[in-house]
PDB file of C-alpha atoms in Angstrom:
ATOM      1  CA  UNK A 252     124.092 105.572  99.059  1.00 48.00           C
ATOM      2  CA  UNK A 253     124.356 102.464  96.689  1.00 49.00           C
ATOM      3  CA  UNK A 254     125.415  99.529  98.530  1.00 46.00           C
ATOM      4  CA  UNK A 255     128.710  97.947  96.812  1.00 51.00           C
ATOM      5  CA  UNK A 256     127.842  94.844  95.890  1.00 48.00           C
ATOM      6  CA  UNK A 257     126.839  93.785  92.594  1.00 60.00           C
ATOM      7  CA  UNK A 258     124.218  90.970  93.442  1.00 88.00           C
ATOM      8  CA  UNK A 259     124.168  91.266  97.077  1.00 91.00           C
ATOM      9  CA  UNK A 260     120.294  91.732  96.764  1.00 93.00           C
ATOM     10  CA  UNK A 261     120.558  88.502  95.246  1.00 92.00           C
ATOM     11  CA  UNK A 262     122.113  87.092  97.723  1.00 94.00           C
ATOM     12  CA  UNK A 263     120.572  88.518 100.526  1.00 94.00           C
ATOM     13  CA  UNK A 264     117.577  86.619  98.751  1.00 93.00           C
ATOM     14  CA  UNK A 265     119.007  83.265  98.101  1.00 93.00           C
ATOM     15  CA  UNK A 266     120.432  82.633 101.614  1.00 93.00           C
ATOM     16  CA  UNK A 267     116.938  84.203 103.898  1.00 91.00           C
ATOM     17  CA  UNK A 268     114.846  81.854 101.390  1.00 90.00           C
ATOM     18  CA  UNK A 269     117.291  78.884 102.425  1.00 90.00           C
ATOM     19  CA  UNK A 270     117.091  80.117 106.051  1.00 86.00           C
ATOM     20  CA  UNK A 271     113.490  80.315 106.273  1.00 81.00           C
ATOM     21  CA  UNK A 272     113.562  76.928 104.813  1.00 81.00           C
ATOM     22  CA  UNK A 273     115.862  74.994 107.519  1.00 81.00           C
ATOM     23  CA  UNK A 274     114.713  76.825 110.488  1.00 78.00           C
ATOM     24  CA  UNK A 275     111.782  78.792 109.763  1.00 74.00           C
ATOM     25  CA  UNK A 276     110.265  82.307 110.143  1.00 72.00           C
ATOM     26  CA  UNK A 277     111.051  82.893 113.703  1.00 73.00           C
ATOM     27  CA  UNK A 278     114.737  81.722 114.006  1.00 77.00           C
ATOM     28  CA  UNK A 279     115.395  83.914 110.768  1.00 78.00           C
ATOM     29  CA  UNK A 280     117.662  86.760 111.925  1.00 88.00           C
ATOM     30  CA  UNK A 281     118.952  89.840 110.119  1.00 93.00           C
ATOM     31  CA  UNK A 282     122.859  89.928 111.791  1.00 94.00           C
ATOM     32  CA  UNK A 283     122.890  85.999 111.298  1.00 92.00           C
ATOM     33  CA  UNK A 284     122.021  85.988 107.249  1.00 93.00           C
ATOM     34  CA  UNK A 285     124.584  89.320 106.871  1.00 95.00           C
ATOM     35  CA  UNK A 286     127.155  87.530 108.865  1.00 94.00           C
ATOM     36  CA  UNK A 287     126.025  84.306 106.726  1.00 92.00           C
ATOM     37  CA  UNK A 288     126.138  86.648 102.614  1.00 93.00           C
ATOM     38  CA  UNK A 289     129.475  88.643 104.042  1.00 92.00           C
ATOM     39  CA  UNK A 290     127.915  91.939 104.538  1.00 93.00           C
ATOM     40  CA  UNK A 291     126.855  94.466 107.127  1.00 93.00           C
ATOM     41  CA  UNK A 292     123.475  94.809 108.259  1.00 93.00           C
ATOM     42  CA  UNK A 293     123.676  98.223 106.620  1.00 93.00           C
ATOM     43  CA  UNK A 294     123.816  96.301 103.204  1.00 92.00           C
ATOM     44  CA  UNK A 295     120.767  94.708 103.700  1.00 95.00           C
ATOM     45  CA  UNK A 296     118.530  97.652 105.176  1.00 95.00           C
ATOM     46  CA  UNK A 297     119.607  99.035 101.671  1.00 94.00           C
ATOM     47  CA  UNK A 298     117.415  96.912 100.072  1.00 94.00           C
ATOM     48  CA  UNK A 299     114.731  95.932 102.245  1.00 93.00           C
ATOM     49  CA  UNK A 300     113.283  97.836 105.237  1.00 92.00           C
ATOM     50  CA  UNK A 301     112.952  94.918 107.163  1.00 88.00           C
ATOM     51  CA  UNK A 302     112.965  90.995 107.818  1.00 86.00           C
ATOM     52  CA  UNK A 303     109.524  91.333 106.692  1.00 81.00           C
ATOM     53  CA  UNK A 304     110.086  92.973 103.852  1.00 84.00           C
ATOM     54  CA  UNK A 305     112.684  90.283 102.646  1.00 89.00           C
ATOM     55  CA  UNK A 306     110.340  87.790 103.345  1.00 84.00           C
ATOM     56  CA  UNK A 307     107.777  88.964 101.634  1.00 81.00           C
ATOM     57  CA  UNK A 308     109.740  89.587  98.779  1.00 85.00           C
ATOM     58  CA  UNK A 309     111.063  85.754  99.174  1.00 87.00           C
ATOM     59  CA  UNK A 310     107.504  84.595  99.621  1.00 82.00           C
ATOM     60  CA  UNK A 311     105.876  87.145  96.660  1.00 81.00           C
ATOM     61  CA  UNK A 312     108.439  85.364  93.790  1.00 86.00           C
ATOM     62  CA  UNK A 313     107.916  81.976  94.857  1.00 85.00           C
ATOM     63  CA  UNK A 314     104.094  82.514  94.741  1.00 80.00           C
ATOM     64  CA  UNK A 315     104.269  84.405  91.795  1.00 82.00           C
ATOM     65  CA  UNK A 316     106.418  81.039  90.262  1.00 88.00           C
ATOM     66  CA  UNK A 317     103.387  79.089  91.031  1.00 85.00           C
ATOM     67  CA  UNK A 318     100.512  81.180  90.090  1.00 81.00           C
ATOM     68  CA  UNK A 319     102.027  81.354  86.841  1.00 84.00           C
ATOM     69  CA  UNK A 320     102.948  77.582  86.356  1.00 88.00           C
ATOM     70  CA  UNK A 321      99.561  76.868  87.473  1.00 84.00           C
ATOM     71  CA  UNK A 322      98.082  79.689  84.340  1.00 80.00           C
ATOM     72  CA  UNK A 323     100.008  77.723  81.995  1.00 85.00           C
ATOM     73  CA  UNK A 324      98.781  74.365  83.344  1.00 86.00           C
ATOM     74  CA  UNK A 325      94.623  74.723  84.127  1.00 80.00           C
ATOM     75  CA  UNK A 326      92.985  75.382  80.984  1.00 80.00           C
ATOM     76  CA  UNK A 327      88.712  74.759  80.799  1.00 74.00           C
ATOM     77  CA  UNK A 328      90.035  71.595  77.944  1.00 80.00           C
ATOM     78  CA  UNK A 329      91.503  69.806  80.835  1.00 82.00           C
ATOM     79  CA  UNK A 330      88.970  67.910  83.293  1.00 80.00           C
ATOM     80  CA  UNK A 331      88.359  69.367  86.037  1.00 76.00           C
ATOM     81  CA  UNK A 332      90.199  66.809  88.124  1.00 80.00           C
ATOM     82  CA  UNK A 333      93.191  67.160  86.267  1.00 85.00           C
ATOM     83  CA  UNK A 334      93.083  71.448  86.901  1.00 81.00           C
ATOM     84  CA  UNK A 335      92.122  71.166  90.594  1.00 79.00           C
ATOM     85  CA  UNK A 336      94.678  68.069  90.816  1.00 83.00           C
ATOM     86  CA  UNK A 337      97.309  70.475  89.701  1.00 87.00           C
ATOM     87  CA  UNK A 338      96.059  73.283  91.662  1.00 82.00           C
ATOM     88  CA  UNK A 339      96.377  71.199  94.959  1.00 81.00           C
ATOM     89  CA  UNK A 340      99.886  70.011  94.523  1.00 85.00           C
ATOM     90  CA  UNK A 341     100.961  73.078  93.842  1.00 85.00           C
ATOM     91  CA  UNK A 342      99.723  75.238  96.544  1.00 79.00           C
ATOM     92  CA  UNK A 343     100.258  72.603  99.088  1.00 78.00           C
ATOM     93  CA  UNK A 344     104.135  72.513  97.893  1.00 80.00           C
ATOM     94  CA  UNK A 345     104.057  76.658  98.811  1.00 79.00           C
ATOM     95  CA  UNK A 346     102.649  75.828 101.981  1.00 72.00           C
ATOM     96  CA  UNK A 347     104.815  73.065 103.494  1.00 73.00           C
ATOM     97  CA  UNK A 348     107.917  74.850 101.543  1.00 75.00           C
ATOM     98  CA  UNK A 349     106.918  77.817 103.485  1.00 69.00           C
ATOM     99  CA  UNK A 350     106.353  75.508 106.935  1.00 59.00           C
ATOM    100  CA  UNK A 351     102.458  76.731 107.497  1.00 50.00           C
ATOM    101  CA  UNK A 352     100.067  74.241 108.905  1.00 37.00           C
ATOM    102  CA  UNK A 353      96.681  75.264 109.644  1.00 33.00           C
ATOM    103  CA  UNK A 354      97.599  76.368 112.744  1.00 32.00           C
ATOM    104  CA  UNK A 355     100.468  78.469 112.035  1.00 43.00           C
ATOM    105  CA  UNK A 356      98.238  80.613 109.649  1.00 44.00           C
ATOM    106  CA  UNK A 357      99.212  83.783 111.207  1.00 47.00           C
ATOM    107  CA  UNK A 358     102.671  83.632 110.346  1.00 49.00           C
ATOM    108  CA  UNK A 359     101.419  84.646 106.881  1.00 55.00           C
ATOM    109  CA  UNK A 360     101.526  88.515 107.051  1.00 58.00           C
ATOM    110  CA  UNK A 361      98.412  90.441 105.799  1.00 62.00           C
ATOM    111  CA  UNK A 362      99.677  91.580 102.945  1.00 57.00           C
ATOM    112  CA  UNK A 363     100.819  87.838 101.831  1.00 60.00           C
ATOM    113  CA  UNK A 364      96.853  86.465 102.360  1.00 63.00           C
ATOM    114  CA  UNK A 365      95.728  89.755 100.099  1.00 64.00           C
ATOM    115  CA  UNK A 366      98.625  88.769  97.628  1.00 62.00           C
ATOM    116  CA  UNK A 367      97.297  85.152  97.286  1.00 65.00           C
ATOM    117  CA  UNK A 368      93.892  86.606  97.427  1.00 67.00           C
ATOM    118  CA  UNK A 369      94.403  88.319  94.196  1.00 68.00           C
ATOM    119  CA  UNK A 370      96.551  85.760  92.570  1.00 69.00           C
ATOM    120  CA  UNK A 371      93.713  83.232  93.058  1.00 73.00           C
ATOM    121  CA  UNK A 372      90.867  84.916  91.169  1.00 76.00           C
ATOM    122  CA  UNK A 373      92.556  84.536  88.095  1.00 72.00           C
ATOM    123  CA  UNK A 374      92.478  80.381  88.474  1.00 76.00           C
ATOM    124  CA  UNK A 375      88.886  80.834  90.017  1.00 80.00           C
ATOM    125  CA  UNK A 376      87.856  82.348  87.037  1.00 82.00           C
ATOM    126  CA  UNK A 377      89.867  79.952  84.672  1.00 78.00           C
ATOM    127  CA  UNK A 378      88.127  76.995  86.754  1.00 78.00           C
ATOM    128  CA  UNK A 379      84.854  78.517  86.607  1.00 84.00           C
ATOM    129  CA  UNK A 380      85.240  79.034  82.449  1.00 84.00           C
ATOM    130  CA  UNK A 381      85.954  75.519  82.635  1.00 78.00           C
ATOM    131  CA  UNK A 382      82.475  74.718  84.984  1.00 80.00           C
ATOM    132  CA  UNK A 383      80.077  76.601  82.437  1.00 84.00           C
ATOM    133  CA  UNK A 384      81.443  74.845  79.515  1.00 80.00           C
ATOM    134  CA  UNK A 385      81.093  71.302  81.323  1.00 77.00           C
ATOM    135  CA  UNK A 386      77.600  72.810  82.038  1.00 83.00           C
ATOM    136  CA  UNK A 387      76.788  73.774  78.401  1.00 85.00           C
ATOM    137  CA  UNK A 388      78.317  70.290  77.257  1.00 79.00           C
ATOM    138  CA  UNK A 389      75.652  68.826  79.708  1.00 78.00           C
ATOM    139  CA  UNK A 390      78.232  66.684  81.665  1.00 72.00           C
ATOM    140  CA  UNK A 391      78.145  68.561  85.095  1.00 73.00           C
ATOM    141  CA  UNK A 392      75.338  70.325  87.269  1.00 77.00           C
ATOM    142  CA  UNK A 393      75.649  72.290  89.959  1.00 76.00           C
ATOM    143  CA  UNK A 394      73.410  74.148  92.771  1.00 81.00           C
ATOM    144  CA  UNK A 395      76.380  76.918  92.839  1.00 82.00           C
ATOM    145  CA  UNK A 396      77.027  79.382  90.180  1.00 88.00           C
ATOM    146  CA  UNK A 397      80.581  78.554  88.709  1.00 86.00           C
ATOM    147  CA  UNK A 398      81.805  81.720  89.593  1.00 87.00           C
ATOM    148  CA  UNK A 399      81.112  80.811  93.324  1.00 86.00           C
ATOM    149  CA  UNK A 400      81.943  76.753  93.400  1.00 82.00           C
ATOM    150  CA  UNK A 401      85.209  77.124  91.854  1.00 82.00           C
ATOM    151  CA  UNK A 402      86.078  80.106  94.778  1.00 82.00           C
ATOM    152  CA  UNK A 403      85.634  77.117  97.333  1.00 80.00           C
ATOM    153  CA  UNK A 404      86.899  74.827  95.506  1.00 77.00           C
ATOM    154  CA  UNK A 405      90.767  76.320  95.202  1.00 76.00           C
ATOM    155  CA  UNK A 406      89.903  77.645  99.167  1.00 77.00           C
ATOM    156  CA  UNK A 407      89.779  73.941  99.755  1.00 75.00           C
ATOM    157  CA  UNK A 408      92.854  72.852  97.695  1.00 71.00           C
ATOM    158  CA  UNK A 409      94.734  75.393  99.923  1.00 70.00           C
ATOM    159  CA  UNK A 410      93.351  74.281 102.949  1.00 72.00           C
ATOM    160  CA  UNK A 411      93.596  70.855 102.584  1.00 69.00           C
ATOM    161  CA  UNK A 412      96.766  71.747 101.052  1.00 62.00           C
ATOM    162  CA  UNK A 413      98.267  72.395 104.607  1.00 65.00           C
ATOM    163  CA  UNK A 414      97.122  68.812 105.831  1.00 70.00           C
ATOM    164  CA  UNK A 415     100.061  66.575 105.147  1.00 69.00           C
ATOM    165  CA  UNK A 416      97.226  64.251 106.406  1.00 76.00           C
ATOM    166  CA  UNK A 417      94.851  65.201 103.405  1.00 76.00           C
ATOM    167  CA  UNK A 418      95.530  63.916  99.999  1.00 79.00           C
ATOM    168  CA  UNK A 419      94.154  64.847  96.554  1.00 79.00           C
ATOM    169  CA  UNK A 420      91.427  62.027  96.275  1.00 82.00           C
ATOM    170  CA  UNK A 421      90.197  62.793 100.036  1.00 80.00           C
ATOM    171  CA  UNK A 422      89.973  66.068  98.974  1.00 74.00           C
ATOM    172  CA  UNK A 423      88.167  65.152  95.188  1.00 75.00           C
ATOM    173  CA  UNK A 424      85.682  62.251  96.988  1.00 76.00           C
ATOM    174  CA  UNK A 425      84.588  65.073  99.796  1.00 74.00           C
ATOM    175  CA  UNK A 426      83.723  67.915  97.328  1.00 67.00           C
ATOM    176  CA  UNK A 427      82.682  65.332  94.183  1.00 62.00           C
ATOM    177  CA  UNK A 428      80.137  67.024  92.439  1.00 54.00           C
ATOM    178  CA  UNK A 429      78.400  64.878  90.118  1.00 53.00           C
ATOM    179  CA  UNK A 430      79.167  64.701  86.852  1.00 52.00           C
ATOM    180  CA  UNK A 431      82.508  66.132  86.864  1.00 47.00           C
TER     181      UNK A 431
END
């Protein structure tokens, strides 16, 4: 049966992103955010399965926001400290949008980690592209292959990212590698 609201998937969307926001991922309820969009719960389990689901869902278009801002952004032109720079601020706006801390890891569900897994290889390899050429151009060395460095290297951006402690230039002075 389709439900009879036009953009109540839309909604639905809009209001558990702003409630995951204010009060988290544990005070998020299904009855409160239908009570919230106008709807019955049955609405709702007409377009997602679950809380999780919607979450995920929430979680999967923000990330997929950033991955792609970041594609546009990190190019092997740029210097390294201007990609990674971006990189950082980025991911560390999902996390502390999101609430995680280092701690609070788990609240990520498996299929989220896998999801940013994935994403991330693409700007590994773009940073990597960008590592050879330095390389090539004689302006870097390395003990890592590229491949491998710039896999730690966005690890570390989300990481540190967490750290409201941490900033960019801690992060750049720990993992400096010369040349870059």
């Amino acid at each position: 049966m389709r439900p009879k609201f036009i953009n109540a998937r839309d909604k639905l969307m809009e209001q558990g992103k702003r409630h995951i926001m204010e009060s988290g991922f544990n005070s998020f309820s299904v009855p409160s955010l239908t009570a919230e969009c106008g709807m019955g719960t049955g609405t709702f389990y007409g377009y997602f399965k679950s809380k999780n689901d919607l979450i995920m869902e929430i979680m999967e278009a923000d990330w997929n926001a950033i991955i792609n801002d970041i594609d546009s952004f990190v190019t092997p032109e740029n210097s390294s400290y201007d990609n990674l720079r971006y990189i950082y601020e980025r991911i560390s706006h999902f996390e502390s949008s999101y609430g995680f801390s280092a701690l609070d890891a788990s609240a990520k569900s498996a299929l989220v980690l896998e999801y940013e897994k994935r994403s991330l290889k693409s700007i590994c390899s773009t940073i990597a592209e960008g590592f050879e050429r330095q390389i090539a151009m004689g302006r870097m060395s390395m003990e890592l292959p590229p491949e491998t460095a710039a896999y730690y290297i966005v690890q570390l951006c989300a990481m540190t990212g967490m750290n409201p402690d941490t900033s960019f230039d801690d992060l750049w002075k720990f993992m400096h590698i010369k040349g870059i």
